[in-house]
């Protein structure tokens, strides 16, 4: 199980549902052509879950997700996701 080091220094177990929920929220706030399918969102969450790391910073998870969104060609979705993260509206653990 991956441990996530949160911004406040706490360590928690990784929960990929937090990524799925965060991306789903951001997905609803962008135009339809900028949205990702549920399968792509799950693929991003799975890519973090399957990292061969024991610990990871929440910021590193956020950066990896942002890069995955860019790789999918979803710039506007990436910006919306990052805005949620910086506003503290989503959990990244």
Short mmCIF file of N, CA, C and O in Angstrom, two decimals:
data_model
loop_
_atom_site.label_atom_id
_atom_site.label_comp_id
_atom_site.label_asym_id
_atom_site.label_seq_id
_atom_site.Cartn_x
_atom_site.Cartn_y
_atom_site.Cartn_z
N UNK A 1 0.85 -1.19 0.00
CA UNK A 1 0.00 0.00 0.00
C UNK A 1 0.89 1.24 0.00
O UNK A 1 1.81 1.36 0.79
N UNK A 2 0.57 2.15 -0.90
CA UNK A 2 1.30 3.41 -0.97
C UNK A 2 0.82 4.34 0.14
O UNK A 2 -0.37 4.45 0.39
N UNK A 3 1.75 4.99 0.77
CA UNK A 3 1.44 6.02 1.76
C UNK A 3 1.61 7.38 1.10
O UNK A 3 2.57 7.62 0.38
N UNK A 4 0.65 8.26 1.34
CA UNK A 4 0.67 9.60 0.77
C UNK A 4 1.05 10.57 1.88
O UNK A 4 0.45 10.56 2.96
N UNK A 5 2.04 11.40 1.60
CA UNK A 5 2.43 12.45 2.53
C UNK A 5 1.68 13.70 2.10
O UNK A 5 1.94 14.27 1.04
N UNK A 6 0.74 14.09 2.93
CA UNK A 6 -0.12 15.22 2.62
C UNK A 6 0.61 16.54 2.84
O UNK A 6 1.66 16.59 3.45
N UNK A 7 0.02 17.61 2.34
CA UNK A 7 0.63 18.93 2.43
C UNK A 7 0.87 19.36 3.87
O UNK A 7 1.80 20.10 4.15
N UNK A 8 0.03 18.90 4.79
CA UNK A 8 0.20 19.27 6.20
C UNK A 8 1.15 18.35 6.95
O UNK A 8 1.32 18.47 8.15
N UNK A 9 1.77 17.40 6.23
CA UNK A 9 2.76 16.51 6.83
C UNK A 9 2.21 15.16 7.29
O UNK A 9 2.98 14.26 7.60
N UNK A 10 0.89 15.04 7.36
CA UNK A 10 0.31 13.76 7.77
C UNK A 10 0.56 12.71 6.69
O UNK A 10 0.69 13.04 5.52
N UNK A 11 0.60 11.46 7.11
CA UNK A 11 0.74 10.34 6.18
C UNK A 11 -0.54 9.52 6.24
O UNK A 11 -1.00 9.15 7.32
N UNK A 12 -1.11 9.26 5.05
CA UNK A 12 -2.35 8.49 4.95
C UNK A 12 -2.20 7.42 3.88
O UNK A 12 -1.30 7.49 3.04
N UNK A 13 -3.07 6.42 3.92
CA UNK A 13 -3.09 5.40 2.88
C UNK A 13 -3.61 6.00 1.58
O UNK A 13 -4.53 6.81 1.58
N UNK A 14 -3.02 5.59 0.47
CA UNK A 14 -3.48 6.02 -0.84
C UNK A 14 -4.88 5.47 -1.10
O UNK A 14 -5.16 4.31 -0.82
N UNK A 15 -5.74 6.30 -1.63
CA UNK A 15 -7.10 5.90 -1.99
C UNK A 15 -7.38 6.44 -3.39
O UNK A 15 -7.58 7.64 -3.57
N UNK A 16 -7.41 5.54 -4.38
CA UNK A 16 -7.59 6.00 -5.75
C UNK A 16 -8.96 6.61 -6.01
O UNK A 16 -9.16 7.33 -6.97
N UNK A 17 -9.93 6.36 -5.13
CA UNK A 17 -11.25 6.98 -5.29
C UNK A 17 -11.17 8.50 -5.15
O UNK A 17 -11.98 9.21 -5.74
N UNK A 18 -10.20 8.99 -4.40
CA UNK A 18 -10.03 10.45 -4.29
C UNK A 18 -9.65 11.05 -5.65
O UNK A 18 -10.13 12.13 -6.00
N UNK A 19 -8.81 10.36 -6.39
CA UNK A 19 -8.44 10.83 -7.73
C UNK A 19 -9.65 10.76 -8.65
O UNK A 19 -9.94 11.71 -9.38
N UNK A 20 -10.34 9.64 -8.62
CA UNK A 20 -11.52 9.47 -9.48
C UNK A 20 -12.56 10.55 -9.17
O UNK A 20 -13.10 11.18 -10.09
N UNK A 21 -12.81 10.80 -7.90
CA UNK A 21 -13.79 11.83 -7.52
C UNK A 21 -13.33 13.22 -7.94
O UNK A 21 -14.14 14.02 -8.44
N UNK A 22 -12.05 13.53 -7.75
CA UNK A 22 -11.54 14.85 -8.11
C UNK A 22 -11.63 15.08 -9.61
O UNK A 22 -12.07 16.15 -10.06
N UNK A 23 -11.22 14.09 -10.39
CA UNK A 23 -11.29 14.25 -11.84
C UNK A 23 -12.73 14.29 -12.34
O UNK A 23 -13.04 15.02 -13.28
N UNK A 24 -13.60 13.56 -11.69
CA UNK A 24 -15.01 13.59 -12.08
C UNK A 24 -15.62 14.97 -11.82
O UNK A 24 -16.38 15.48 -12.65
N UNK A 25 -15.27 15.58 -10.70
CA UNK A 25 -15.75 16.93 -10.40
C UNK A 25 -15.25 17.93 -11.44
O UNK A 25 -16.02 18.74 -11.96
N UNK A 26 -13.96 17.87 -11.74
CA UNK A 26 -13.39 18.78 -12.72
C UNK A 26 -13.99 18.52 -14.10
O UNK A 26 -14.25 19.45 -14.86
N UNK A 27 -14.24 17.26 -14.40
CA UNK A 27 -14.81 16.86 -15.69
C UNK A 27 -16.16 17.51 -15.93
O UNK A 27 -16.48 17.89 -17.06
N UNK A 28 -16.94 17.66 -14.89
CA UNK A 28 -18.29 18.24 -15.02
C UNK A 28 -18.26 19.74 -15.27
O UNK A 28 -19.26 20.31 -15.69
N UNK A 29 -17.12 20.37 -15.01
CA UNK A 29 -17.03 21.82 -15.13
C UNK A 29 -16.28 22.29 -16.37
O UNK A 29 -15.86 23.44 -16.43
N UNK A 30 -16.09 21.39 -17.32
CA UNK A 30 -15.46 21.78 -18.59
C UNK A 30 -16.40 21.39 -19.74
O UNK A 30 -17.29 20.56 -19.57
N UNK A 31 -16.20 21.99 -20.91
CA UNK A 31 -17.03 21.61 -22.06
C UNK A 31 -16.91 20.12 -22.37
O UNK A 31 -15.89 19.49 -22.07
N UNK A 32 -17.94 19.59 -22.96
CA UNK A 32 -18.00 18.14 -23.22
C UNK A 32 -16.80 17.63 -24.01
O UNK A 32 -16.29 16.54 -23.73
N UNK A 33 -16.30 18.40 -24.96
CA UNK A 33 -15.17 17.94 -25.76
C UNK A 33 -13.86 17.93 -24.98
O UNK A 33 -12.86 17.38 -25.44
N UNK A 34 -13.84 18.52 -23.79
CA UNK A 34 -12.67 18.52 -22.92
C UNK A 34 -12.72 17.41 -21.87
O UNK A 34 -11.78 17.20 -21.14
N UNK A 35 -13.83 16.72 -21.79
CA UNK A 35 -14.00 15.71 -20.75
C UNK A 35 -13.30 14.40 -21.09
O UNK A 35 -13.10 14.06 -22.24
N UNK A 36 -12.95 13.69 -20.02
CA UNK A 36 -12.39 12.34 -20.15
C UNK A 36 -13.48 11.32 -19.87
O UNK A 36 -14.37 11.56 -19.05
N UNK A 37 -13.35 10.18 -20.49
CA UNK A 37 -14.27 9.08 -20.19
C UNK A 37 -13.95 8.52 -18.81
O UNK A 37 -12.85 8.72 -18.29
N UNK A 38 -14.91 7.83 -18.24
CA UNK A 38 -14.68 7.18 -16.95
C UNK A 38 -13.52 6.20 -17.04
O UNK A 38 -12.74 6.06 -16.10
N UNK A 39 -13.39 5.52 -18.18
CA UNK A 39 -12.30 4.55 -18.37
C UNK A 39 -10.94 5.26 -18.32
O UNK A 39 -9.98 4.73 -17.72
N UNK A 40 -10.82 6.44 -18.93
CA UNK A 40 -9.56 7.19 -18.90
C UNK A 40 -9.26 7.70 -17.50
O UNK A 40 -8.11 7.69 -17.06
N UNK A 41 -10.29 8.13 -16.79
CA UNK A 41 -10.09 8.59 -15.41
C UNK A 41 -9.58 7.43 -14.56
O UNK A 41 -8.64 7.58 -13.79
N UNK A 42 -10.17 6.27 -14.72
CA UNK A 42 -9.74 5.08 -13.97
C UNK A 42 -8.30 4.72 -14.34
O UNK A 42 -7.51 4.35 -13.48
N UNK A 43 -7.96 4.85 -15.61
CA UNK A 43 -6.60 4.55 -16.06
C UNK A 43 -5.58 5.46 -15.36
O UNK A 43 -4.51 5.01 -14.95
N UNK A 44 -5.91 6.73 -15.22
CA UNK A 44 -5.02 7.67 -14.52
C UNK A 44 -4.88 7.26 -13.06
O UNK A 44 -3.76 7.20 -12.52
N UNK A 45 -5.99 6.96 -12.40
CA UNK A 45 -5.94 6.55 -10.99
C UNK A 45 -5.13 5.26 -10.84
O UNK A 45 -4.31 5.14 -9.92
N UNK A 46 -5.34 4.32 -11.74
CA UNK A 46 -4.60 3.06 -11.69
C UNK A 46 -3.10 3.28 -11.88
O UNK A 46 -2.29 2.58 -11.26
N UNK A 47 -2.75 4.24 -12.72
CA UNK A 47 -1.33 4.50 -12.96
C UNK A 47 -0.62 4.98 -11.70
O UNK A 47 0.57 4.68 -11.50
N UNK A 48 -1.33 5.68 -10.84
CA UNK A 48 -0.74 6.12 -9.57
C UNK A 48 -0.69 4.95 -8.59
O UNK A 48 0.32 4.70 -7.94
N UNK A 49 -1.80 4.21 -8.53
CA UNK A 49 -1.88 3.09 -7.60
C UNK A 49 -0.82 2.04 -7.86
O UNK A 49 -0.32 1.40 -6.94
N UNK A 50 -0.43 1.85 -9.12
CA UNK A 50 0.51 0.80 -9.46
C UNK A 50 1.97 1.25 -9.45
O UNK A 50 2.84 0.48 -9.84
N UNK A 51 2.22 2.47 -9.01
CA UNK A 51 3.61 2.92 -8.88
C UNK A 51 4.34 2.01 -7.89
O UNK A 51 3.77 1.58 -6.89
N UNK A 52 5.56 1.77 -8.15
CA UNK A 52 6.35 0.93 -7.24
C UNK A 52 7.04 1.83 -6.20
O UNK A 52 8.26 1.91 -6.14
N UNK A 53 6.19 2.51 -5.43
CA UNK A 53 6.69 3.41 -4.39
C UNK A 53 6.00 3.08 -3.09
O UNK A 53 4.83 2.69 -3.09
N UNK A 54 6.71 3.27 -2.02
CA UNK A 54 6.11 3.07 -0.69
C UNK A 54 5.45 4.34 -0.19
O UNK A 54 4.45 4.28 0.51
N UNK A 55 6.06 5.48 -0.55
CA UNK A 55 5.53 6.78 -0.14
C UNK A 55 5.60 7.73 -1.32
O UNK A 55 6.49 7.65 -2.15
N UNK A 56 4.66 8.67 -1.33
CA UNK A 56 4.65 9.69 -2.38
C UNK A 56 4.01 10.96 -1.81
O UNK A 56 3.10 10.89 -0.98
N UNK A 57 4.51 12.09 -2.24
CA UNK A 57 3.94 13.36 -1.83
C UNK A 57 2.65 13.63 -2.58
O UNK A 57 2.53 13.29 -3.76
N UNK A 58 1.69 14.24 -1.91
CA UNK A 58 0.43 14.62 -2.57
C UNK A 58 0.70 15.49 -3.79
O UNK A 58 0.05 15.34 -4.83
N UNK A 59 1.69 16.37 -3.70
CA UNK A 59 2.03 17.23 -4.82
C UNK A 59 2.53 16.43 -6.02
O UNK A 59 2.27 16.79 -7.17
N UNK A 60 3.26 15.34 -5.75
CA UNK A 60 3.74 14.50 -6.84
C UNK A 60 2.58 13.80 -7.55
O UNK A 60 2.58 13.65 -8.77
N UNK A 61 1.59 13.38 -6.78
CA UNK A 61 0.40 12.77 -7.37
C UNK A 61 -0.30 13.80 -8.25
O UNK A 61 -0.66 13.53 -9.40
N UNK A 62 -0.47 15.00 -7.73
CA UNK A 62 -1.12 16.07 -8.48
C UNK A 62 -0.37 16.34 -9.79
O UNK A 62 -0.99 16.48 -10.85
N UNK A 63 0.95 16.40 -9.73
CA UNK A 63 1.75 16.66 -10.93
C UNK A 63 1.61 15.53 -11.95
O UNK A 63 1.50 15.78 -13.15
N UNK A 64 1.60 14.29 -11.49
CA UNK A 64 1.45 13.14 -12.39
C UNK A 64 0.08 13.16 -13.07
O UNK A 64 -0.04 12.85 -14.24
N UNK A 65 -0.94 13.51 -12.30
CA UNK A 65 -2.29 13.60 -12.88
C UNK A 65 -2.34 14.71 -13.91
O UNK A 65 -2.89 14.54 -15.00
N UNK A 66 -1.78 15.85 -13.57
CA UNK A 66 -1.74 16.97 -14.52
C UNK A 66 -1.04 16.58 -15.81
O UNK A 66 -1.53 16.89 -16.91
N UNK A 67 0.07 15.88 -15.71
CA UNK A 67 0.79 15.45 -16.90
C UNK A 67 -0.02 14.45 -17.71
O UNK A 67 -0.05 14.51 -18.95
N UNK A 68 -0.71 13.55 -17.04
CA UNK A 68 -1.57 12.58 -17.74
C UNK A 68 -2.68 13.30 -18.50
O UNK A 68 -2.98 12.94 -19.65
N UNK A 69 -3.26 14.33 -17.90
CA UNK A 69 -4.31 15.09 -18.58
C UNK A 69 -3.76 15.79 -19.81
O UNK A 69 -4.41 15.81 -20.87
N UNK A 70 -2.57 16.35 -19.71
CA UNK A 70 -1.92 16.98 -20.86
C UNK A 70 -1.66 15.93 -21.93
O UNK A 70 -1.89 16.17 -23.12
N UNK A 71 -1.18 14.75 -21.52
CA UNK A 71 -0.92 13.68 -22.49
C UNK A 71 -2.19 13.25 -23.22
O UNK A 71 -2.12 12.86 -24.38
N UNK A 72 -3.32 13.33 -22.54
CA UNK A 72 -4.60 13.02 -23.18
C UNK A 72 -5.12 14.19 -24.02
O UNK A 72 -6.18 14.09 -24.64
N UNK A 73 -4.40 15.31 -24.01
CA UNK A 73 -4.81 16.47 -24.78
C UNK A 73 -5.93 17.26 -24.13
O UNK A 73 -6.68 17.95 -24.81
N UNK A 74 -6.02 17.20 -22.81
CA UNK A 74 -7.11 17.85 -22.07
C UNK A 74 -6.58 19.01 -21.23
O UNK A 74 -6.64 19.02 -20.02
N UNK A 75 -6.09 20.04 -21.93
CA UNK A 75 -5.51 21.21 -21.27
C UNK A 75 -6.51 21.91 -20.35
O UNK A 75 -6.20 22.24 -19.21
N UNK A 76 -7.72 22.15 -20.84
CA UNK A 76 -8.71 22.86 -20.03
C UNK A 76 -9.11 22.05 -18.81
O UNK A 76 -9.27 22.59 -17.70
N UNK A 77 -9.25 20.74 -18.96
CA UNK A 77 -9.55 19.88 -17.83
C UNK A 77 -8.41 19.91 -16.82
O UNK A 77 -8.64 19.98 -15.61
N UNK A 78 -7.19 19.92 -17.31
CA UNK A 78 -6.02 20.00 -16.43
C UNK A 78 -6.06 21.31 -15.63
O UNK A 78 -5.84 21.30 -14.41
N UNK A 79 -6.37 22.40 -16.28
CA UNK A 79 -6.43 23.69 -15.58
C UNK A 79 -7.52 23.68 -14.53
O UNK A 79 -7.32 24.20 -13.42
N UNK A 80 -8.67 23.11 -14.85
CA UNK A 80 -9.77 23.04 -13.89
C UNK A 80 -9.40 22.16 -12.70
O UNK A 80 -9.65 22.50 -11.55
N UNK A 81 -8.78 21.03 -12.97
CA UNK A 81 -8.34 20.11 -11.92
C UNK A 81 -7.34 20.81 -10.99
O UNK A 81 -7.45 20.74 -9.77
N UNK A 82 -6.36 21.49 -11.58
CA UNK A 82 -5.35 22.18 -10.78
C UNK A 82 -5.99 23.30 -9.95
O UNK A 82 -5.61 23.51 -8.80
N UNK A 83 -6.95 23.99 -10.52
CA UNK A 83 -7.64 25.06 -9.77
C UNK A 83 -8.34 24.47 -8.55
O UNK A 83 -8.29 25.06 -7.47
N UNK A 84 -8.98 23.33 -8.72
CA UNK A 84 -9.62 22.66 -7.58
C UNK A 84 -8.59 22.29 -6.52
O UNK A 84 -8.81 22.47 -5.34
N UNK A 85 -7.47 21.77 -6.98
CA UNK A 85 -6.42 21.35 -6.04
C UNK A 85 -5.91 22.54 -5.24
O UNK A 85 -5.78 22.48 -4.02
N UNK A 86 -5.60 23.64 -5.93
CA UNK A 86 -5.05 24.81 -5.24
C UNK A 86 -6.08 25.48 -4.32
O UNK A 86 -5.72 26.07 -3.33
N UNK A 87 -7.34 25.34 -4.66
CA UNK A 87 -8.39 25.90 -3.82
C UNK A 87 -8.73 24.98 -2.64
O UNK A 87 -9.52 25.34 -1.78
N UNK A 88 -8.14 23.80 -2.63
CA UNK A 88 -8.40 22.85 -1.55
C UNK A 88 -9.75 22.18 -1.65
O UNK A 88 -10.27 21.68 -0.65
N UNK A 89 -10.32 22.14 -2.85
CA UNK A 89 -11.65 21.55 -3.01
C UNK A 89 -11.63 20.06 -3.27
O UNK A 89 -12.66 19.43 -3.33
N UNK A 90 -10.43 19.51 -3.48
CA UNK A 90 -10.35 18.06 -3.73
C UNK A 90 -9.28 17.46 -2.84
O UNK A 90 -8.34 18.13 -2.44
N UNK A 91 -9.45 16.19 -2.55
CA UNK A 91 -8.46 15.45 -1.79
C UNK A 91 -7.55 14.73 -2.76
O UNK A 91 -8.00 14.15 -3.72
N UNK A 92 -6.26 14.74 -2.48
CA UNK A 92 -5.29 14.11 -3.35
C UNK A 92 -4.56 13.01 -2.60
O UNK A 92 -3.36 12.88 -2.65
N UNK A 93 -5.27 12.20 -1.88
CA UNK A 93 -4.60 11.07 -1.21
C UNK A 93 -5.33 9.81 -1.51
O UNK A 93 -6.29 9.79 -2.22
#
